[in-house]
Each structure stands twice: as C-alpha cells, then as structure tokens.
Short mmCIF file of C-alpha atoms in Angstrom, two decimals:
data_model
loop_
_atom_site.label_atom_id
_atom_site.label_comp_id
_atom_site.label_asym_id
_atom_site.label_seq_id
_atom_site.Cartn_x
_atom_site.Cartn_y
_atom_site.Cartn_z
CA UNK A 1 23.27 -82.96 -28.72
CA UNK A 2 24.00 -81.71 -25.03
CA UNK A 3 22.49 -83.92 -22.48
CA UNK A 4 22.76 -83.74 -18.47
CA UNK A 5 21.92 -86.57 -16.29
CA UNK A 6 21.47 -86.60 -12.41
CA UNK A 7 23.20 -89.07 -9.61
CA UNK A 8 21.05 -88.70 -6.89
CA UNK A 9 22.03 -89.94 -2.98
CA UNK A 10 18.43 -91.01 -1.41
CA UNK A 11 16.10 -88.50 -1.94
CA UNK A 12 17.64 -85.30 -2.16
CA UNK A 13 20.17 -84.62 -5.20
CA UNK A 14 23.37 -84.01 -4.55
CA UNK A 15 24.94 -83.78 -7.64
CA UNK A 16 23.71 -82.51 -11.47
CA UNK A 17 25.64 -83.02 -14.10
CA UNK A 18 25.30 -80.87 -17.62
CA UNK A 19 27.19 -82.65 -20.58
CA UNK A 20 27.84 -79.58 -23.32
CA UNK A 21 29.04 -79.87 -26.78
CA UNK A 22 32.63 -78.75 -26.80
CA UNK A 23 34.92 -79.06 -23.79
CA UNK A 24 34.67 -75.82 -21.18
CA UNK A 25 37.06 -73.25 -19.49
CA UNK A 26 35.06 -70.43 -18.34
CA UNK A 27 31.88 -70.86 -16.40
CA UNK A 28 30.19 -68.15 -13.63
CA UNK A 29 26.53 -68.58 -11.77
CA UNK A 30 23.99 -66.43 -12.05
CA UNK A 31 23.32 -64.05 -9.54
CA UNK A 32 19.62 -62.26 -9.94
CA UNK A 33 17.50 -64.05 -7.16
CA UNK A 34 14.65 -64.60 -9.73
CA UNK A 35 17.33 -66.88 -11.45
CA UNK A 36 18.45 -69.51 -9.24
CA UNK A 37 20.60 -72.27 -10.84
CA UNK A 38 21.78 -70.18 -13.69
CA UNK A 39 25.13 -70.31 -15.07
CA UNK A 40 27.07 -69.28 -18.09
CA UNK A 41 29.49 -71.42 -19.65
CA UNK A 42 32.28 -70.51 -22.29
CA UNK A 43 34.08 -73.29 -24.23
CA UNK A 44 37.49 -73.64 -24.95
CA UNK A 45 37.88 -74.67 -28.19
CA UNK A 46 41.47 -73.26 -30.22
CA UNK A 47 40.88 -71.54 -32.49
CA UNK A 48 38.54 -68.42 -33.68
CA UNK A 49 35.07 -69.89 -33.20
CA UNK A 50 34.26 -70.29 -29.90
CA UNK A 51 30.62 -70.25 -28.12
CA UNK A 52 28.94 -69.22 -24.87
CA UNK A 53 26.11 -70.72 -23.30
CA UNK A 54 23.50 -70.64 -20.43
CA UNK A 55 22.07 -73.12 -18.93
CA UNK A 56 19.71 -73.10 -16.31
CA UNK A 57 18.61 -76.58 -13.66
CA UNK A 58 14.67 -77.48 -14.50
CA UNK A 59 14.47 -78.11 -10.76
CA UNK A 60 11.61 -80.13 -11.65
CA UNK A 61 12.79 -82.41 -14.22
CA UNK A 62 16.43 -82.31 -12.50
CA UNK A 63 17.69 -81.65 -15.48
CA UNK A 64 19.83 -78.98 -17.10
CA UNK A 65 18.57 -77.52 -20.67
CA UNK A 66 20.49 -74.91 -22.50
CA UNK A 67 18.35 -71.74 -22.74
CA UNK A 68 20.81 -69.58 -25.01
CA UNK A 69 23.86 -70.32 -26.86
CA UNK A 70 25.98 -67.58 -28.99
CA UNK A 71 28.90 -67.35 -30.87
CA UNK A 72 32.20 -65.34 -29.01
CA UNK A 73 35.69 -65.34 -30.81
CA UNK A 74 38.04 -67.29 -29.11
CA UNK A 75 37.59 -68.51 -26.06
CA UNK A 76 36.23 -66.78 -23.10
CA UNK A 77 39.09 -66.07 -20.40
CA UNK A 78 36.71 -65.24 -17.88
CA UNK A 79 32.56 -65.34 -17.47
CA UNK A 80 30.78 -63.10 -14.47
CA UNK A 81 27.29 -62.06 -14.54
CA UNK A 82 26.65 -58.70 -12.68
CA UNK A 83 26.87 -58.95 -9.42
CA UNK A 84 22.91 -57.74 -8.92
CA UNK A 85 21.58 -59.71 -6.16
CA UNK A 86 18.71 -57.46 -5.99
CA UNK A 87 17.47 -57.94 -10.07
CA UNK A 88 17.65 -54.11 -10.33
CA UNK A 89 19.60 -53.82 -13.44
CA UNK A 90 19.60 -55.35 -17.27
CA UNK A 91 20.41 -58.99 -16.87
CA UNK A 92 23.77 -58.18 -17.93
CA UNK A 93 27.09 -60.96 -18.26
CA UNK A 94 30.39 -60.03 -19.91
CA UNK A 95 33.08 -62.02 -21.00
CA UNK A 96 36.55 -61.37 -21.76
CA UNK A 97 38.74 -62.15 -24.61
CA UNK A 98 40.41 -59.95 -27.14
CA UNK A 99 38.03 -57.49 -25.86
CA UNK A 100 35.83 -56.61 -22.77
CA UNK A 101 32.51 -57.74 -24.34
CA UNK A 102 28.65 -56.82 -22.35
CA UNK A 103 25.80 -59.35 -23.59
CA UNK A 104 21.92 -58.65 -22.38
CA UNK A 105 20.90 -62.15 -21.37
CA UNK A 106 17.99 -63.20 -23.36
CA UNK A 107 15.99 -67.00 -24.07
CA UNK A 108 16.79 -68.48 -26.64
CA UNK A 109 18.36 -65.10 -27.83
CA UNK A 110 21.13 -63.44 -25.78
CA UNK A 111 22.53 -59.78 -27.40
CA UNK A 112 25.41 -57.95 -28.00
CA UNK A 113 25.45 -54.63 -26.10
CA UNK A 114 29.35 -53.09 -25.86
CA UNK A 115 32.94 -54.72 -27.12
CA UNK A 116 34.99 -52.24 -24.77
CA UNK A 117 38.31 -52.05 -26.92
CA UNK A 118 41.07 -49.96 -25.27
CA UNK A 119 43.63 -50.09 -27.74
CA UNK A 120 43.90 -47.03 -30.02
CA UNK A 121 45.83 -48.68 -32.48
CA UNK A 122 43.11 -50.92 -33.87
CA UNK A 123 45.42 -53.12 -35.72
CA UNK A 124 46.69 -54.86 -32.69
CA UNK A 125 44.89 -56.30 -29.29
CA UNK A 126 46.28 -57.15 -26.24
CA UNK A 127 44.19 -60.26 -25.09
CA UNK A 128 42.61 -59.55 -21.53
CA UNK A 129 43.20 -62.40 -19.31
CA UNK A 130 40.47 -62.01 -16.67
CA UNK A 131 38.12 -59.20 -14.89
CA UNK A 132 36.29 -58.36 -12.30
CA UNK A 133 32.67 -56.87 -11.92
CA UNK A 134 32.24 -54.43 -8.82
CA UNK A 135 29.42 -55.82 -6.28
CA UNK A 136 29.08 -52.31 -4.56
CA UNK A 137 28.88 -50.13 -7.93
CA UNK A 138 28.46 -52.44 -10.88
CA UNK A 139 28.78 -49.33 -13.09
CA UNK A 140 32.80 -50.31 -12.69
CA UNK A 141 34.25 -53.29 -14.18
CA UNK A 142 38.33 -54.03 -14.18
CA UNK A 143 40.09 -55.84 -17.12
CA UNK A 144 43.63 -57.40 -16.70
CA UNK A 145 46.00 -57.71 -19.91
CA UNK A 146 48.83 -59.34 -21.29
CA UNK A 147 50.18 -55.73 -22.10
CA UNK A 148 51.23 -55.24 -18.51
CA UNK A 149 48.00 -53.03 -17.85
CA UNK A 150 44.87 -52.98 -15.83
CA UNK A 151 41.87 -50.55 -17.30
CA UNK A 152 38.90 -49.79 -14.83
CA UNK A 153 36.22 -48.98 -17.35
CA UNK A 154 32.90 -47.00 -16.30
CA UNK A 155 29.66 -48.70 -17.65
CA UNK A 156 26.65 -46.98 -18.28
CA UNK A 157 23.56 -47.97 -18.95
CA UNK A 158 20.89 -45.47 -20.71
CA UNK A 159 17.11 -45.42 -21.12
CA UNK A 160 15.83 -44.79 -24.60
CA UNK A 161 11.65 -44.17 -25.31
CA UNK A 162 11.75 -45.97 -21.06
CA UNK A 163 12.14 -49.74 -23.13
CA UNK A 164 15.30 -50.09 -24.11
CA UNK A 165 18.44 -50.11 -22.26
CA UNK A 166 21.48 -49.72 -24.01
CA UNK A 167 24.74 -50.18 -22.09
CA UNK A 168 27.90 -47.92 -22.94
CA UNK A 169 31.27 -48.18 -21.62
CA UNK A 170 34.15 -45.24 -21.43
CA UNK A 171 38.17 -45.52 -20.02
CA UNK A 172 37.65 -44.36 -16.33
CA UNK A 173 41.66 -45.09 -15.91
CA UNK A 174 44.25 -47.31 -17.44
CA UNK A 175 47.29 -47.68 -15.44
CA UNK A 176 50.72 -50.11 -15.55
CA UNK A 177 50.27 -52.49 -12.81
CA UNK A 178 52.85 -54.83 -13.18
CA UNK A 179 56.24 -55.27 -14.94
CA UNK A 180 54.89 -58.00 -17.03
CA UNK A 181 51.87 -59.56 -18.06
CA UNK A 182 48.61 -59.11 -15.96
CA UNK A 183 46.70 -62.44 -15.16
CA UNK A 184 44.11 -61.33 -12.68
CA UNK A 185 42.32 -58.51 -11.21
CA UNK A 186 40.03 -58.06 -8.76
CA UNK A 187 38.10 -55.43 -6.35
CA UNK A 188 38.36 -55.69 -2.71
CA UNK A 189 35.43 -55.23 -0.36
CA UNK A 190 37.68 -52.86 1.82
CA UNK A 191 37.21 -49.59 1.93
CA UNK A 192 33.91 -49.38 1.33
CA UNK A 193 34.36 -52.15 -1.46
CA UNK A 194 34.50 -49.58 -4.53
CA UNK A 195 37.79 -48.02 -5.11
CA UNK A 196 40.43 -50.74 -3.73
CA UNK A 197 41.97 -53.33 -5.83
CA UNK A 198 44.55 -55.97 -6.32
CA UNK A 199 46.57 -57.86 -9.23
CA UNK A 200 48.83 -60.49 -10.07
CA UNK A 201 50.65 -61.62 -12.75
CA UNK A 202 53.96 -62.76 -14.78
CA UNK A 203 56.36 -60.64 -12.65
CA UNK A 204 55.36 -62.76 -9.47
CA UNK A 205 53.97 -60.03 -7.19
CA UNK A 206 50.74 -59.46 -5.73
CA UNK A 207 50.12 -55.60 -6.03
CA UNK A 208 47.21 -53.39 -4.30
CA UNK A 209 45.37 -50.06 -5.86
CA UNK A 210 43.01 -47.62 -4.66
CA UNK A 211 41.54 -45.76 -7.49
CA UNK A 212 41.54 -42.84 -5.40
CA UNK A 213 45.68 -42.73 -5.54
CA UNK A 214 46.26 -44.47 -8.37
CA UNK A 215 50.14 -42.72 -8.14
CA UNK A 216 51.48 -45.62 -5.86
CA UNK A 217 50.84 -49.06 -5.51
CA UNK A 218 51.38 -51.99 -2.45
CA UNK A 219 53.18 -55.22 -2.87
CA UNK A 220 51.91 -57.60 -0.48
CA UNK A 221 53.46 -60.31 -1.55
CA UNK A 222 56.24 -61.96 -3.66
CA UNK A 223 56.77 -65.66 -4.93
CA UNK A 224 60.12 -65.90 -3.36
CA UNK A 225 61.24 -68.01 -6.99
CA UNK A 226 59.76 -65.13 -8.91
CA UNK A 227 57.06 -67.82 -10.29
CA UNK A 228 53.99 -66.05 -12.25
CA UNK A 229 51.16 -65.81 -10.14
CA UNK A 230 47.90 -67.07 -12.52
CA UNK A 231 44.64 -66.18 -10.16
CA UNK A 232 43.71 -64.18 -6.97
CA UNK A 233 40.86 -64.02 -5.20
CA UNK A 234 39.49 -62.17 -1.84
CA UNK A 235 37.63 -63.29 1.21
CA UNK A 236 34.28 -62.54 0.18
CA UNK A 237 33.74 -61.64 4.21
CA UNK A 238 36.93 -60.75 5.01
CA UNK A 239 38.44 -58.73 3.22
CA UNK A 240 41.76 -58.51 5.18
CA UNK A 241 42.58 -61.92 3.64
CA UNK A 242 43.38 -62.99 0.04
CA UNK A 243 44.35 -66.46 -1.87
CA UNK A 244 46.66 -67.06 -4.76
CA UNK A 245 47.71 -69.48 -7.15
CA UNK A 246 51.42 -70.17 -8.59
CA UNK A 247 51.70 -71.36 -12.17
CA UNK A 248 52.06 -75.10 -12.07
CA UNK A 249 51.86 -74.89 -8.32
CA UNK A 250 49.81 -77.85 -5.92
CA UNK A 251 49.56 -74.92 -3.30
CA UNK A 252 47.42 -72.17 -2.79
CA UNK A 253 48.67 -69.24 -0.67
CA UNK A 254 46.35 -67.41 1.71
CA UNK A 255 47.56 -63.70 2.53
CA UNK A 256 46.93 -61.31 5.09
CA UNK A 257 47.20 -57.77 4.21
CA UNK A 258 47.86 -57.17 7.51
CA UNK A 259 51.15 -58.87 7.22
CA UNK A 260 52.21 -58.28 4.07
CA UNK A 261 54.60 -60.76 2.14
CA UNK A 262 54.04 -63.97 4.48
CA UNK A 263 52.12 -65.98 3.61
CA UNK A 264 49.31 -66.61 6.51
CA UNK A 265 49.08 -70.49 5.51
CA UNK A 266 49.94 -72.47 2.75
CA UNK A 267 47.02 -75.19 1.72
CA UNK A 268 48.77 -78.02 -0.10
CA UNK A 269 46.79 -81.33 -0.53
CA UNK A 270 46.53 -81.07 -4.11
CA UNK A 271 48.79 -83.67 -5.88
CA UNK A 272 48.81 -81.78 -9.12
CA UNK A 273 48.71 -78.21 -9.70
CA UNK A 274 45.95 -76.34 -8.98
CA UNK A 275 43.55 -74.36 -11.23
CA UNK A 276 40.49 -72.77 -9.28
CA UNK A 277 40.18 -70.62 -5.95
CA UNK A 278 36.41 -69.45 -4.68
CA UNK A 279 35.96 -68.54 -1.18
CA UNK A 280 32.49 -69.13 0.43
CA UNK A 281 30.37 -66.35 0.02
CA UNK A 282 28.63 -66.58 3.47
CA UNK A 283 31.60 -67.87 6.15
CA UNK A 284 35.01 -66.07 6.13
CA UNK A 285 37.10 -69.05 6.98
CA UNK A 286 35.80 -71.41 4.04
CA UNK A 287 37.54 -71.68 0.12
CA UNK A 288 37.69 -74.42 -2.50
CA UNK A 289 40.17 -75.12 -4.60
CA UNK A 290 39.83 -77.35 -8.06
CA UNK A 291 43.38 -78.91 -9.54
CA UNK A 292 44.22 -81.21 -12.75
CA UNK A 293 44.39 -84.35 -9.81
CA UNK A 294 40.59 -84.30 -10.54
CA UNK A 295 39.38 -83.19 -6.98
CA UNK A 296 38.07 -79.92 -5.83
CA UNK A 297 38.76 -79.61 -2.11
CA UNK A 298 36.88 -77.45 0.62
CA UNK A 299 39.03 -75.64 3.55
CA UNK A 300 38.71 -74.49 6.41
CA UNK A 301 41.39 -71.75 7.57
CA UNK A 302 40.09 -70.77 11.05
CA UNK A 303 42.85 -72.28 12.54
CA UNK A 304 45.23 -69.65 10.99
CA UNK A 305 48.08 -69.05 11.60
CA UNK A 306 48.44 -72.63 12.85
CA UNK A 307 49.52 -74.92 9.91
CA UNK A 308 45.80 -76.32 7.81
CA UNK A 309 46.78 -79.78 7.03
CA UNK A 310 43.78 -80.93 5.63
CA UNK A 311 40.75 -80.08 3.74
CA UNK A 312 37.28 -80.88 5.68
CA UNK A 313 35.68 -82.43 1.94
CA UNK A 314 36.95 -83.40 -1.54
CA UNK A 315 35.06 -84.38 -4.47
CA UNK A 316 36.47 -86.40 -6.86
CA UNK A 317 35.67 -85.93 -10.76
CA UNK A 318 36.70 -89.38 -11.96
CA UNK A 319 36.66 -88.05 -15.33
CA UNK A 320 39.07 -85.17 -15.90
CA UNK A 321 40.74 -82.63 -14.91
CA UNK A 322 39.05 -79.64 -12.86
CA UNK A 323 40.00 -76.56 -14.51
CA UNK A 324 37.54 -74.11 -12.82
CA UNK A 325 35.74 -73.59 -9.51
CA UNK A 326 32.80 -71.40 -8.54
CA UNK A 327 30.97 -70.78 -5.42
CA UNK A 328 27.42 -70.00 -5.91
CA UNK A 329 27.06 -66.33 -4.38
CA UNK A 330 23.34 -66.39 -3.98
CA UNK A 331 23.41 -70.04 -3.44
CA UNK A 332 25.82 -71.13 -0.91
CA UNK A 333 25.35 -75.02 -0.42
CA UNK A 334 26.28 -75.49 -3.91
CA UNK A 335 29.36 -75.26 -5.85
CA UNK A 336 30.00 -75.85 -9.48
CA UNK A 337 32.81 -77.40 -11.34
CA UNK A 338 34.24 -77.95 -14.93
CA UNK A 339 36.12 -80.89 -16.62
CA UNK A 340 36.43 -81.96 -20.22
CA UNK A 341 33.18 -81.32 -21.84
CA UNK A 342 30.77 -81.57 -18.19
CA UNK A 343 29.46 -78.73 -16.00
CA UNK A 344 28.59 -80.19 -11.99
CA UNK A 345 26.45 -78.62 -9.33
CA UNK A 346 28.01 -80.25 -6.09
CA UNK A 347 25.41 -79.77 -2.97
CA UNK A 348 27.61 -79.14 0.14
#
C-alpha cells in the first residue's frame, strides 16, 4: 500500500514525502488554483502495464493520499497538466507514450478523452519522447518523436447538451525537425508565446520554429562532440534564454538566443550526469537541476556571462537517484522531486 510520511524542521514543514507503489519517471504539478499541491505521477515500470496517478497533499493531515490511479501502456515519457492557471477549462492532463493521450481528471475516477495517433500506417508507432502544452493558447500542444518529427496538434474541446465536454484533437502541422531522433520540444514565450518553438535531439542541435514559417528553421546551438541533446527548457521570464542537457553529461548549458551557438554559462556541480532542468517560474535568473549524484541543485545565473561556480542550495536525496525535477508554476517556494519509488515536495 502507498504511504507518505512528513520530516518536519520546527514548525513549519519543509519537506513531504509520498512513497508510491512502483518506482516513478514522469511526474508534473497541478496547475488550476483551486488545486494546490496536486501532482500527477507516471511510473516506470518495463514493460506494457504501466499506471498513472494523482496525488494531492491533505494540508491538514500533512499527508499525501492518492485520489486517482489508472492504467497507461508503457510508461509515461512525459506528464503536464494544462497550463490553466485561471480553472477555465476541463481539468485536463496528457501524457505521452506511443501516443499523445488527453485524460479528464476525475476522484477516484480519471477518463480517457483523445489518443492523438499521427501515424497513418496503424501497424507501426513512433514512440513520442516528450511534449509541451501551450500556456498562451492551450488549444495547441507539441509532441516530439523518435521518427525525426515534431507534430503541433490543435485540441478542441466541444460542448454537448452544455454538460459534457468532449475534447478532440486534429494535425495542425507535422514537420522534420531534426536529422535524427527528437527528444524534446517546447514553446517559447517569445513572440507573443504562441507560435515560436524549439527542439533538441539525437543529431546534437538545438533548432528554433515559428509556426508561422514553418519553411526554415534556426540552429542556436551545437554540442561541439555532436553528443544527443536529451531535454530543453526556457526561461519561464525570459524568454531570450534557454537550458539544455547532454546525454550522460554533469553540465547543463544555458543559451542565449541572442548569441547563438555559445553557450552563455555552463553550470557544472553535478558529479554525475544530470537528468532534470526547471527554471523558476517567478525570477528569471533562478533553475534547478536534479542528477543520478542524488542532489537537485538551485542556481542562480544573474551573474552571466561571468563564470556561475556554484549553486546557492542543494538537497540531497540520500536514497536514489533524482531522475526528474519540477518547479511548481502556481506554487513557487516549492519544488518536487522523484527517486526510486518516492515523490518530495521540497519548501524553498
């Protein structure tokens, strides 16, 4: 049975800790502000049966309790809510896997709405190996595959008899972004935040879109030993500046647009390689970064272009391996971690 426990410091908790049945890969918080300390969890179990569960903090009991769980083949690559900070829309996560898959959250049970399958030859699937949700129109998501492609897929979501939403997806635009496998996509706030976006992947390169002229594409930058590049993320204030992770790499490279293929600074404290990148979603010169040496550090860059040495926190997980990172977006003095089999809530 799935049990959490608290460590507390004084008075005020600092830390919660959720213990879940299987061990866990993907995780993403909540957003809606009715739903504060909300988070979905996918487990990474190989092989077909895999699960998905949310959990939400009794803020009472300080305890974590598992309000849905459901089944998902194989495990999740990537979790994300939508990005409704306004609890306007259907309480809406997706998850991707084989497929682009859009669940209507739901206690205890959580429903299937849309598997979003591009393929056209339905005997074979190119596994998706992340995506991203847009904050400014979350009618767009963008799925990144193994098949060298990106596909920005329009969502909509219909009234029936003014009860029932049911939520429909259709192929805005598919497009080759990279010469091989995809490993990440995601939108930029730029622009107006809607129609610019940027990759990486197996070929090395970070690459930048705008869906409005989708003909050409921008390298901004290239791992000089041609090493894939596994994760990206954007400044969530900034959005001149981006970070990137190498595969097997204790660095994480921060990027400048601006200046593209130099890296602005280089943050290397990690002593293994690292796994997780979230930037702060209230300060434009803070990020944390989660590695298999157990600790998930906290930056910050403003000293850029002047070398960062050091981190200004780390945590510790005695226990494992951190293997993902999130920043809460509507919560910002918390961040939450994964290792092995436990989920923790980390008050900074």
């Amino acid at each position: 049975m799935a049990h959490s426990g608290v460590v507390s410091s004084g008075k005020r908790k600092e830390i919660y800790k959720y213990l879940a049945p299987w061990p866990l890969y993907s995780m993403n918080w909540s957003v809606r502000p009715d739903k504060r300390f909300r988070l979905a969890l996918g487990s990474f179990v190989e092989e077909y049966n895999n699960k998905v569960q949310i959990v939400s903090l009794d803020e009472d009991s300080s305890e974590f309790t598992a309000k849905s769980t459901f089944d998902h083949p194989y495990p999740t690559t990537k979790i994300m809510w939508i990005p409704d900070s306004k609890g306007v829309f259907p309480d809406l996560l997706a998850t991707s896997g084989d497929y682009l898959r859009v669940w209507r959250a739901g206690e205890p049970d959580t429903r299937l709405e849309c598997v979003l399958n591009n393929n056209k030859n339905s005997d074979f699937c190119a596994p998706l190996t992340s995506f991203d949700w847009n904050e400014v129109d979350p009618n767009l998501v963008g799925t990144s595959s193994i098949d060298t492609t990106c596909t920005i897929w329009g969502l909509e979501t219909g009234q029936i008899m003014g009860r029932v939403n049911l939520v429909s997806g259709h192929v805005k635009t598919q497009l080759i972004a990279h010469d091989k496998e995809v490993y990440d996509i995601a939108f930029s706030r730029a622009g107006g935040g809607r129609d610019m976006f940027a990759s990486v992947g197996a070929d090395g390169s970070v690459r930048m879109f705008d869906l409005r002229h989708l003909e050409h594409s921008t390298i901004i930058y290239e791992d000089a030993a041609h090493t894939p590049l596994l994760r990206l993320a954007w400044n969530k204030q900034d959005p001149n500046y981006l970070a990137t992770i190498a595969m097997d790499a204790c660095e994480v490279v921060i990027l400048d647009v601006r200046v593209p293929c130099t890296p602005v600074a280089k943050l290397n404290n990690h002593r293994a390689c690292v796994n997780g990148i979230a930037w702060a979603p209230h300060s434009s010169c803070h990020i944390c970064t989660a590695g298999d040496d157990h600790q998930a550090l906290i930056w910050d860059i403003q000293q850029m272009p002047r070398a960062i040495e050091d981190p200004i926190l780390a945590y510790t997980a005695a226990e494992g391996e951190v293997n993902q990172i999130q920043w809460g977006a509507t919560q910002p003095d918390w961040i939450a971690i994964c290792y092995n089999k436990s989920l923790e809530i980390l008050r900074v």
